[in-house]
mmCIF file of C-alpha atoms in Angstrom:
data_model
loop_
_atom_site.group_PDB
_atom_site.id
_atom_site.type_symbol
_atom_site.label_atom_id
_atom_site.label_comp_id
_atom_site.label_asym_id
_atom_site.label_seq_id
_atom_site.Cartn_x
_atom_site.Cartn_y
_atom_site.Cartn_z
ATOM 1 C CA ALA U 15 -123.029 -117.938 89.416
ATOM 2 C CA TRP U 16 -121.115 -116.855 92.618
ATOM 3 C CA LYS U 17 -118.524 -114.282 92.564
ATOM 4 C CA CYS U 18 -115.873 -113.378 94.679
ATOM 5 C CA PRO U 19 -117.002 -110.366 96.362
ATOM 6 C CA GLU U 20 -113.523 -108.570 96.653
ATOM 7 C CA LEU U 21 -113.163 -109.124 92.497
ATOM 8 C CA VAL U 22 -116.671 -107.778 92.039
ATOM 9 C CA GLU U 23 -115.420 -104.554 94.276
ATOM 10 C CA HIS U 24 -112.445 -103.954 92.017
ATOM 11 C CA GLY U 25 -113.908 -104.510 88.889
ATOM 12 C CA ALA U 26 -116.427 -101.595 89.840
ATOM 13 C CA ALA U 27 -114.205 -99.610 90.964
ATOM 14 C CA HIS U 28 -111.837 -100.273 87.787
ATOM 15 C CA LYS U 29 -114.984 -99.252 85.595
ATOM 16 C CA ALA U 30 -115.732 -96.051 87.525
ATOM 17 C CA LEU U 31 -111.901 -94.834 87.140
ATOM 18 C CA ALA U 32 -112.226 -95.676 83.423
ATOM 19 C CA VAL U 33 -115.680 -93.615 83.289
ATOM 20 C CA GLU U 34 -113.967 -90.853 84.834
ATOM 21 C CA GLU U 35 -110.818 -90.914 82.624
ATOM 22 C CA ALA U 36 -113.186 -90.919 79.437
ATOM 23 C CA ALA U 37 -114.903 -87.807 81.031
ATOM 24 C CA ARG U 38 -111.923 -86.001 81.793
ATOM 25 C CA LEU U 39 -110.657 -86.599 78.192
ATOM 26 C CA LEU U 40 -114.160 -85.440 76.673
ATOM 27 C CA TYR U 41 -113.635 -82.158 78.376
ATOM 28 C CA VAL U 42 -110.320 -81.687 77.396
ATOM 29 C CA GLY U 43 -111.533 -82.430 73.778
ATOM 30 C CA MET U 44 -114.499 -79.924 74.260
ATOM 31 C CA THR U 45 -112.663 -77.034 75.617
ATOM 32 C CA ARG U 46 -109.483 -77.175 73.225
ATOM 33 C CA ALA U 47 -111.737 -77.316 69.888
ATOM 34 C CA ARG U 48 -111.309 -73.807 68.364
ATOM 35 C CA ASP U 49 -113.692 -74.658 64.715
ATOM 36 C CA HIS U 50 -114.895 -78.351 65.122
ATOM 37 C CA LEU U 51 -115.198 -80.920 67.891
ATOM 38 C CA ILE U 52 -115.716 -84.533 66.561
ATOM 39 C CA ILE U 53 -117.365 -87.167 68.312
ATOM 40 C CA CYS U 54 -117.559 -90.382 67.060
ATOM 41 C CA GLY U 55 -120.202 -93.309 68.478
ATOM 42 C CA ALA U 56 -118.698 -96.869 67.939
ATOM 43 C CA HIS U 57 -121.692 -99.082 67.492
ATOM 44 C CA ALA U 58 -120.509 -101.447 70.476
ATOM 45 C CA GLY U 59 -122.477 -102.454 73.603
ATOM 46 C CA SER U 60 -125.654 -104.246 74.471
ATOM 47 C CA GLY U 61 -128.070 -101.535 73.859
ATOM 48 C CA LYS U 62 -130.672 -100.941 71.701
ATOM 49 C CA GLU U 63 -128.867 -97.727 70.409
ATOM 50 C CA GLY U 64 -125.935 -98.942 69.177
ATOM 51 C CA PHE U 65 -123.661 -97.512 71.503
ATOM 52 C CA ALA U 66 -122.462 -98.159 75.201
ATOM 53 C CA ALA U 67 -124.166 -96.113 77.649
ATOM 54 C CA PRO U 68 -121.277 -94.270 79.283
ATOM 55 C CA SER U 69 -119.538 -93.295 75.920
ATOM 56 C CA TRP U 70 -118.592 -90.107 74.707
ATOM 57 C CA TRP U 71 -121.678 -90.115 72.048
ATOM 58 C CA SER U 72 -124.243 -90.989 74.794
ATOM 59 C CA TRP U 73 -122.895 -87.947 76.613
ATOM 60 C CA ILE U 74 -122.794 -85.497 73.740
ATOM 61 C CA SER U 75 -126.179 -86.721 72.807
ATOM 62 C CA ALA U 76 -127.684 -85.939 76.443
ATOM 63 C CA GLY U 77 -126.091 -82.762 76.910
ATOM 64 C CA LEU U 78 -126.770 -81.087 73.751
ATOM 65 C CA LYS U 79 -129.994 -82.556 72.679
ATOM 66 C CA THR U 80 -131.689 -79.061 73.747
ATOM 67 C CA LEU U 81 -129.348 -77.315 70.888
ATOM 68 C CA PRO U 82 -130.775 -77.754 67.288
ATOM 69 C CA PRO U 83 -128.674 -79.489 65.049
ATOM 70 C CA THR U 84 -127.911 -77.823 61.937
ATOM 71 C CA GLY U 85 -127.619 -80.983 60.026
ATOM 72 C CA LEU U 86 -128.632 -84.397 60.747
ATOM 73 C CA ARG U 87 -127.728 -86.981 58.206
ATOM 74 C CA GLU U 88 -127.128 -90.966 57.866
ATOM 75 C CA LEU U 89 -123.741 -91.949 56.699
ATOM 76 C CA VAL U 90 -123.844 -95.555 55.191
ATOM 77 C CA PRO U 91 -120.440 -97.351 54.582
ATOM 78 C CA THR U 92 -119.661 -98.724 51.222
ATOM 79 C CA GLY U 93 -120.676 -102.107 51.074
ATOM 80 C CA ALA U 94 -122.531 -103.978 53.888
ATOM 81 C CA GLY U 95 -122.743 -102.135 57.000
ATOM 82 C CA THR U 96 -124.718 -100.431 59.688
ATOM 83 C CA PRO U 97 -125.761 -96.608 59.098
ATOM 84 C CA VAL U 98 -123.713 -94.472 61.362
ATOM 85 C CA SER U 99 -125.847 -91.724 62.470
ATOM 86 C CA ALA U 100 -124.182 -88.085 62.630
ATOM 87 C CA GLN U 101 -125.172 -84.868 64.342
ATOM 88 C CA VAL U 102 -123.753 -81.838 63.382
ATOM 89 C CA TRP U 103 -123.906 -78.356 65.765
ATOM 90 C CA GLY U 104 -122.954 -74.999 64.666
ATOM 91 C CA ALA U 105 -122.469 -73.530 61.338
ATOM 92 C CA PRO U 106 -121.604 -75.948 58.534
ATOM 93 C CA PRO U 107 -118.397 -75.788 56.712
ATOM 94 C CA PRO U 108 -118.614 -74.153 53.230
ATOM 95 C CA ALA U 109 -119.188 -76.171 50.542
ATOM 96 C CA PRO U 110 -116.108 -77.001 48.252
ATOM 97 C CA GLY U 111 -115.675 -74.278 45.524
ATOM 98 C CA ALA U 112 -117.445 -71.593 48.087
ATOM 99 C CA GLY U 113 -114.307 -69.649 48.452
ATOM 100 C CA SER U 114 -115.252 -66.918 45.619
ATOM 101 C CA ALA U 115 -118.436 -66.745 47.090
ATOM 102 C CA ALA U 116 -117.085 -65.890 50.664
ATOM 103 C CA GLY U 117 -114.998 -63.299 49.257
ATOM 104 C CA LEU U 118 -111.787 -65.401 48.969
ATOM 105 C CA THR U 119 -109.886 -66.115 45.702
ATOM 106 C CA GLN U 120 -107.650 -68.769 44.906
ATOM 107 C CA SER U 121 -104.636 -68.252 42.990
ATOM 108 C CA PRO U 122 -102.142 -70.868 41.490
ATOM 109 C CA THR U 123 -98.869 -70.978 43.024
ATOM 110 C CA ALA U 124 -95.556 -71.078 41.246
ATOM 111 C CA ILE U 125 -93.078 -74.042 41.758
ATOM 112 C CA PRO U 126 -90.155 -72.396 43.009
ATOM 113 C CA ASP U 127 -87.213 -72.849 40.963
ATOM 114 C CA TRP U 128 -84.852 -74.409 43.497
ATOM 115 C CA ILE U 129 -87.414 -77.459 43.634
ATOM 116 C CA ASP U 130 -84.781 -79.314 40.694
ATOM 117 C CA ARG U 131 -81.656 -78.342 42.319
ATOM 118 C CA ALA U 132 -79.538 -80.277 44.575
ATOM 119 C CA PRO U 133 -79.277 -78.766 48.260
ATOM 120 C CA PRO U 134 -75.970 -76.513 48.636
ATOM 121 C CA GLU U 135 -73.050 -78.254 50.444
ATOM 122 C CA THR U 136 -73.222 -77.416 53.979
ATOM 123 C CA GLY U 137 -69.700 -78.043 54.877
ATOM 124 C CA ARG U 138 -68.238 -80.442 57.831
ATOM 125 C CA ARG U 139 -70.997 -82.281 59.584
ATOM 126 C CA VAL U 140 -71.636 -81.115 62.981
ATOM 127 C CA ARG U 141 -70.877 -83.727 65.880
ATOM 128 C CA ARG U 142 -72.139 -83.675 69.573
ATOM 129 C CA ILE U 143 -70.139 -85.816 71.968
ATOM 130 C CA ALA U 144 -70.297 -85.832 75.796
ATOM 131 C CA PRO U 145 -66.566 -84.527 77.215
ATOM 132 C CA SER U 146 -66.582 -87.839 79.071
ATOM 133 C CA ALA U 147 -66.198 -89.958 75.470
ATOM 134 C CA LEU U 148 -63.676 -87.211 74.175
ATOM 135 C CA GLY U 149 -60.712 -89.349 75.133
ATOM 136 C CA GLN U 150 -62.165 -92.579 72.660
ATOM 137 C CA ILE U 151 -61.814 -90.175 69.649
ATOM 138 C CA GLY U 152 -59.389 -92.145 67.280
ATOM 139 C CA THR U 153 -58.886 -94.854 69.376
ATOM 140 C CA ALA U 154 -60.920 -98.275 69.586
ATOM 141 C CA ARG U 155 -63.752 -98.828 72.139
ATOM 142 C CA PRO U 156 -63.734 -101.779 73.734
ATOM 143 C CA VAL U 157 -66.355 -104.298 72.625
ATOM 144 C CA ILE U 158 -67.474 -105.510 76.223
ATOM 145 C CA ALA U 159 -67.351 -103.340 79.329
ATOM 146 C CA PRO U 160 -66.068 -105.139 82.532
ATOM 147 C CA THR U 161 -68.661 -106.947 84.363
ATOM 148 C CA GLY U 162 -69.001 -108.841 87.469
ATOM 149 C CA PRO U 163 -70.068 -108.127 91.144
ATOM 150 C CA GLU U 164 -66.550 -106.133 91.663
ATOM 151 C CA ALA U 165 -67.001 -103.948 88.968
ATOM 152 C CA ALA U 166 -70.965 -103.620 89.887
ATOM 153 C CA ALA U 167 -70.123 -102.618 93.280
ATOM 154 C CA ARG U 168 -67.299 -100.169 92.011
ATOM 155 C CA LEU U 169 -69.684 -98.580 89.594
ATOM 156 C CA ARG U 170 -72.491 -98.093 92.510
ATOM 157 C CA ARG U 171 -69.675 -96.822 94.947
ATOM 158 C CA GLY U 172 -68.822 -94.246 92.667
ATOM 159 C CA THR U 173 -72.719 -93.217 91.999
ATOM 160 C CA LEU U 174 -73.724 -92.763 95.700
ATOM 161 C CA ILE U 175 -70.693 -90.936 96.415
ATOM 162 C CA HIS U 176 -71.901 -88.642 93.589
ATOM 163 C CA ARG U 177 -75.227 -88.338 94.738
ATOM 164 C CA LEU U 178 -74.246 -87.504 98.462
ATOM 165 C CA LEU U 179 -71.480 -84.709 97.132
ATOM 166 C CA GLN U 180 -74.414 -83.313 95.397
ATOM 167 C CA TRP U 181 -77.094 -83.103 97.844
ATOM 168 C CA LEU U 182 -75.102 -83.025 101.471
ATOM 169 C CA PRO U 183 -73.847 -79.589 100.799
ATOM 170 C CA GLU U 184 -77.214 -78.209 101.044
ATOM 171 C CA LEU U 185 -76.993 -79.190 104.865
ATOM 172 C CA GLU U 186 -75.657 -77.852 107.817
ATOM 173 C CA PRO U 187 -72.214 -79.512 108.461
ATOM 174 C CA GLY U 188 -73.603 -81.099 111.919
ATOM 175 C CA ALA U 189 -76.494 -82.887 109.794
ATOM 176 C CA GLN U 190 -74.554 -84.292 107.046
ATOM 177 C CA ALA U 191 -73.246 -87.641 108.781
ATOM 178 C CA ALA U 192 -76.868 -88.029 109.910
ATOM 179 C CA ALA U 193 -78.029 -87.611 106.584
ATOM 180 C CA ALA U 194 -75.617 -89.854 105.030
ATOM 181 C CA GLY U 195 -76.240 -92.639 106.991
ATOM 182 C CA ARG U 196 -79.846 -92.576 106.451
ATOM 183 C CA TYR U 197 -79.581 -92.344 102.849
ATOM 184 C CA LEU U 198 -77.175 -95.190 102.488
ATOM 185 C CA ALA U 199 -79.311 -97.324 104.674
ATOM 186 C CA VAL U 200 -81.912 -97.318 102.154
ATOM 187 C CA GLU U 201 -79.702 -96.818 98.588
ATOM 188 C CA GLY U 202 -76.685 -99.122 99.985
ATOM 189 C CA ARG U 203 -78.445 -102.088 100.267
ATOM 190 C CA GLY U 204 -76.566 -105.445 99.284
ATOM 191 C CA LEU U 205 -73.340 -103.630 98.952
ATOM 192 C CA PRO U 206 -70.285 -105.412 100.330
ATOM 193 C CA GLU U 207 -69.606 -105.318 104.023
ATOM 194 C CA GLY U 208 -67.985 -101.984 105.069
ATOM 195 C CA MET U 209 -68.248 -100.360 101.871
ATOM 196 C CA ALA U 210 -71.282 -98.281 102.940
ATOM 197 C CA GLY U 211 -68.914 -96.795 106.006
ATOM 198 C CA ASP U 212 -66.250 -96.068 103.432
ATOM 199 C CA ILE U 213 -68.500 -94.104 101.404
ATOM 200 C CA ALA U 214 -69.674 -91.825 103.936
ATOM 201 C CA ALA U 215 -66.385 -91.438 105.377
ATOM 202 C CA SER U 216 -64.913 -90.628 101.911
ATOM 203 C CA VAL U 217 -67.764 -88.014 101.244
ATOM 204 C CA LEU U 218 -67.816 -86.383 105.055
ATOM 205 C CA ALA U 219 -63.772 -86.113 104.401
ATOM 206 C CA VAL U 220 -64.374 -84.105 101.524
ATOM 207 C CA LEU U 221 -66.853 -81.699 102.727
ATOM 208 C CA SER U 222 -64.883 -81.213 105.767
ATOM 209 C CA HIS U 223 -61.398 -80.480 104.271
ATOM 210 C CA PRO U 224 -60.666 -76.754 104.426
ATOM 211 C CA ASP U 225 -58.810 -77.094 100.941
ATOM 212 C CA PHE U 226 -62.533 -77.909 99.229
ATOM 213 C CA ALA U 227 -64.415 -75.185 101.072
ATOM 214 C CA PRO U 228 -64.783 -73.118 98.211
ATOM 215 C CA LEU U 229 -66.082 -75.864 96.091
ATOM 216 C CA PHE U 230 -69.512 -75.535 98.083
ATOM 217 C CA GLY U 231 -69.396 -71.774 99.162
ATOM 218 C CA PRO U 232 -71.357 -68.957 97.575
ATOM 219 C CA GLY U 233 -71.470 -69.052 93.311
ATOM 220 C CA SER U 234 -71.262 -72.669 93.471
ATOM 221 C CA ARG U 235 -73.463 -75.258 91.642
ATOM 222 C CA ALA U 236 -73.752 -79.139 91.598
ATOM 223 C CA GLU U 237 -74.460 -80.790 88.467
ATOM 224 C CA ALA U 238 -73.980 -77.772 86.071
ATOM 225 C CA THR U 239 -74.721 -78.100 82.424
ATOM 226 C CA LEU U 240 -71.828 -77.107 79.968
ATOM 227 C CA ALA U 241 -72.842 -77.249 76.517
ATOM 228 C CA GLY U 242 -71.538 -75.623 73.339
ATOM 229 C CA ARG U 243 -68.151 -75.144 71.560
ATOM 230 C CA GLY U 244 -65.013 -73.011 71.851
ATOM 231 C CA PRO U 245 -61.473 -72.068 70.711
ATOM 232 C CA GLY U 246 -59.598 -75.243 70.116
ATOM 233 C CA LEU U 247 -62.268 -77.652 69.736
ATOM 234 C CA PRO U 248 -62.013 -79.959 66.207
ATOM 235 C CA ASP U 249 -64.132 -78.309 63.795
ATOM 236 C CA GLY U 250 -67.528 -79.286 63.560
ATOM 237 C CA LEU U 251 -67.375 -81.018 67.051
ATOM 238 C CA TRP U 252 -69.741 -79.402 69.809
ATOM 239 C CA VAL U 253 -69.760 -80.929 73.334
ATOM 240 C CA ALA U 254 -72.566 -81.276 75.925
ATOM 241 C CA GLY U 255 -72.105 -82.721 79.577
ATOM 242 C CA THR U 256 -72.577 -81.974 83.220
ATOM 243 C CA VAL U 257 -69.691 -81.105 85.674
ATOM 244 C CA ASP U 258 -70.066 -82.372 89.142
ATOM 245 C CA ARG U 259 -69.129 -78.692 90.460
ATOM 246 C CA LEU U 260 -69.146 -75.454 88.850
ATOM 247 C CA VAL U 261 -67.635 -72.208 91.105
ATOM 248 C CA VAL U 262 -68.187 -68.562 89.161
ATOM 249 C CA THR U 263 -67.023 -65.800 90.925
ATOM 250 C CA GLN U 264 -66.782 -62.221 89.257
ATOM 251 C CA ALA U 265 -63.293 -62.970 87.884
ATOM 252 C CA GLU U 266 -62.916 -66.946 87.916
ATOM 253 C CA VAL U 267 -64.488 -69.928 86.879
ATOM 254 C CA LEU U 268 -63.463 -73.136 88.786
ATOM 255 C CA ILE U 269 -64.658 -76.290 86.786
ATOM 256 C CA VAL U 270 -64.345 -79.765 89.264
ATOM 257 C CA ASP U 271 -64.867 -83.086 88.503
ATOM 258 C CA TYR U 272 -65.332 -85.881 91.094
ATOM 259 C CA LYS U 273 -62.854 -89.257 90.410
ATOM 260 C CA THR U 274 -63.925 -92.174 92.690
ATOM 261 C CA SER U 275 -60.969 -93.920 91.744
ATOM 262 C CA ARG U 276 -59.383 -96.100 94.464
ATOM 263 C CA GLN U 277 -55.732 -95.325 93.451
ATOM 264 C CA ALA U 278 -55.364 -91.384 92.559
ATOM 265 C CA PRO U 279 -52.277 -90.450 90.880
ATOM 266 C CA GLU U 280 -49.537 -88.694 92.312
ATOM 267 C CA ARG U 281 -49.232 -85.691 89.749
ATOM 268 C CA PRO U 282 -51.125 -84.155 87.119
ATOM 269 C CA ASP U 283 -48.738 -85.772 84.425
ATOM 270 C CA ASP U 284 -50.137 -89.179 85.400
ATOM 271 C CA VAL U 285 -53.706 -88.318 85.104
ATOM 272 C CA ASP U 286 -55.547 -90.567 82.722
ATOM 273 C CA PRO U 287 -55.699 -89.004 79.209
ATOM 274 C CA SER U 288 -59.700 -89.372 78.612
ATOM 275 C CA PHE U 289 -59.755 -86.916 81.897
ATOM 276 C CA LEU U 290 -57.395 -84.098 80.609
ATOM 277 C CA ALA U 291 -59.466 -84.437 77.436
ATOM 278 C CA GLN U 292 -62.492 -84.106 79.020
ATOM 279 C CA MET U 293 -61.706 -81.097 81.336
ATOM 280 C CA ALA U 294 -59.725 -79.523 78.424
ATOM 281 C CA ALA U 295 -63.091 -79.461 76.411
ATOM 282 C CA TYR U 296 -65.207 -78.016 79.478
ATOM 283 C CA ARG U 297 -62.743 -75.728 79.814
ATOM 284 C CA THR U 298 -62.627 -74.145 76.114
ATOM 285 C CA VAL U 299 -66.656 -74.269 76.702
ATOM 286 C CA ALA U 300 -66.218 -72.270 79.764
ATOM 287 C CA ARG U 301 -63.830 -69.557 78.342
ATOM 288 C CA ALA U 302 -66.430 -68.854 75.428
ATOM 289 C CA ALA U 303 -69.273 -68.707 77.524
ATOM 290 C CA TRP U 304 -67.449 -66.142 80.530
ATOM 291 C CA PRO U 305 -64.955 -64.428 78.330
ATOM 292 C CA GLY U 306 -62.767 -62.205 80.555
ATOM 293 C CA HIS U 307 -62.822 -64.603 83.510
ATOM 294 C CA VAL U 308 -59.552 -67.149 84.510
ATOM 295 C CA VAL U 309 -60.978 -70.482 83.879
ATOM 296 C CA ARG U 310 -59.237 -73.245 86.301
ATOM 297 C CA CYS U 311 -59.752 -76.978 86.261
ATOM 298 C CA ALA U 312 -59.428 -79.359 88.908
ATOM 299 C CA LEU U 313 -60.044 -83.134 89.779
ATOM 300 C CA VAL U 314 -61.113 -84.291 93.264
ATOM 301 C CA TRP U 315 -60.031 -87.636 94.157
ATOM 302 C CA THR U 316 -62.294 -88.997 96.850
ATOM 303 C CA ASP U 317 -60.055 -91.301 98.584
ATOM 304 C CA GLY U 318 -57.594 -89.571 100.137
ATOM 305 C CA PRO U 319 -59.355 -87.134 99.868
ATOM 306 C CA GLY U 320 -57.056 -85.035 97.160
ATOM 307 C CA LEU U 321 -58.093 -81.893 95.117
ATOM 308 C CA MET U 322 -55.539 -81.399 92.359
ATOM 309 C CA THR U 323 -55.795 -78.664 89.884
ATOM 310 C CA LEU U 324 -54.516 -79.554 86.594
ATOM 311 C CA PRO U 325 -52.142 -77.254 84.809
ATOM 312 C CA ASP U 326 -52.904 -75.274 81.645
ATOM 313 C CA HIS U 327 -49.907 -76.969 79.280
ATOM 314 C CA LEU U 328 -51.448 -80.852 80.020
ATOM 315 C CA LEU U 329 -55.035 -79.237 79.206
ATOM 316 C CA ASP U 330 -53.411 -77.595 76.120
ATOM 317 C CA ASP U 331 -51.651 -80.707 74.796
ATOM 318 C CA ALA U 332 -54.782 -82.776 75.522
ATOM 319 C CA LEU U 333 -56.887 -80.300 73.320
ATOM 320 C CA ASP U 334 -53.826 -80.662 70.646
ATOM 321 C CA GLY U 335 -54.437 -84.125 70.506
ATOM 322 C CA LEU U 336 -58.169 -84.197 70.516
ATOM 323 C CA ARG U 337 -57.392 -81.989 66.796
ATOM 324 C CA ALA U 338 -54.978 -84.400 65.640
ATOM 325 C CA ALA U 339 -57.041 -87.472 66.423
ATOM 326 C CA ALA U 340 -60.310 -85.913 64.592
#
């Protein structure tokens, strides 16, 4: 029967890759085994030997046939079945019960007395939560999140702004605008008309604003992980999250989170309580991690742009609210 040459060539290449992968895995097994290496030969294939030619069994048999096996036996399955050959190289394992002859002794192990006792009470269960979810403690979560084209576009907008603010500070200021344009030309496909330009303008405004210079200077890190607990958190609560920007100097720690909402509040008192709870959790973990440092928290509103420092009394109140809700 005629066969398409392209399919024949593709099938041969696929088979060669499969054989190459099988050989690689066999090499891994042979070089990792410490005491024993067991190679099983499946009774498959059209060969008289009962196994496929490119198989581990055939390779092992051909490669080690010059070594005298210490044992060769036929294993017959229970009931009807084809005997399975087994070739053993190296010293055979000791027979059961031969431990004493080898100088080893076995003694019965006493059952520990705690086996019949209930485990002791460990106290309150530890909970781990992302700081962004702290505002939901004690409140009902929405059943369905807002959906639709506009919501999806806003979500993509926020994601792209975060990524550009993470990567562009690594470039020279003169190269940032062109890099943002190249990135958005690919990742911003399908956005509403004008949104890509709005994203680039918002990001570049943040990066060039003199008030934000310390955020991208020495001692600053993007996407920094803060995890643990600190004074003031509810009992048994551990937080683990990633801050958009972390600045650590010899005397101060600055924690910054980017907010891409189009309507930034005019004053810190009007900030969403969930944002305050999130930053309060970051602050207490940072205080435990850097004792003796002054820890400040701030929000960067990308539309404006604006840098808003959060007063300690608002964060203290948010922490009190978390304890009361927990």
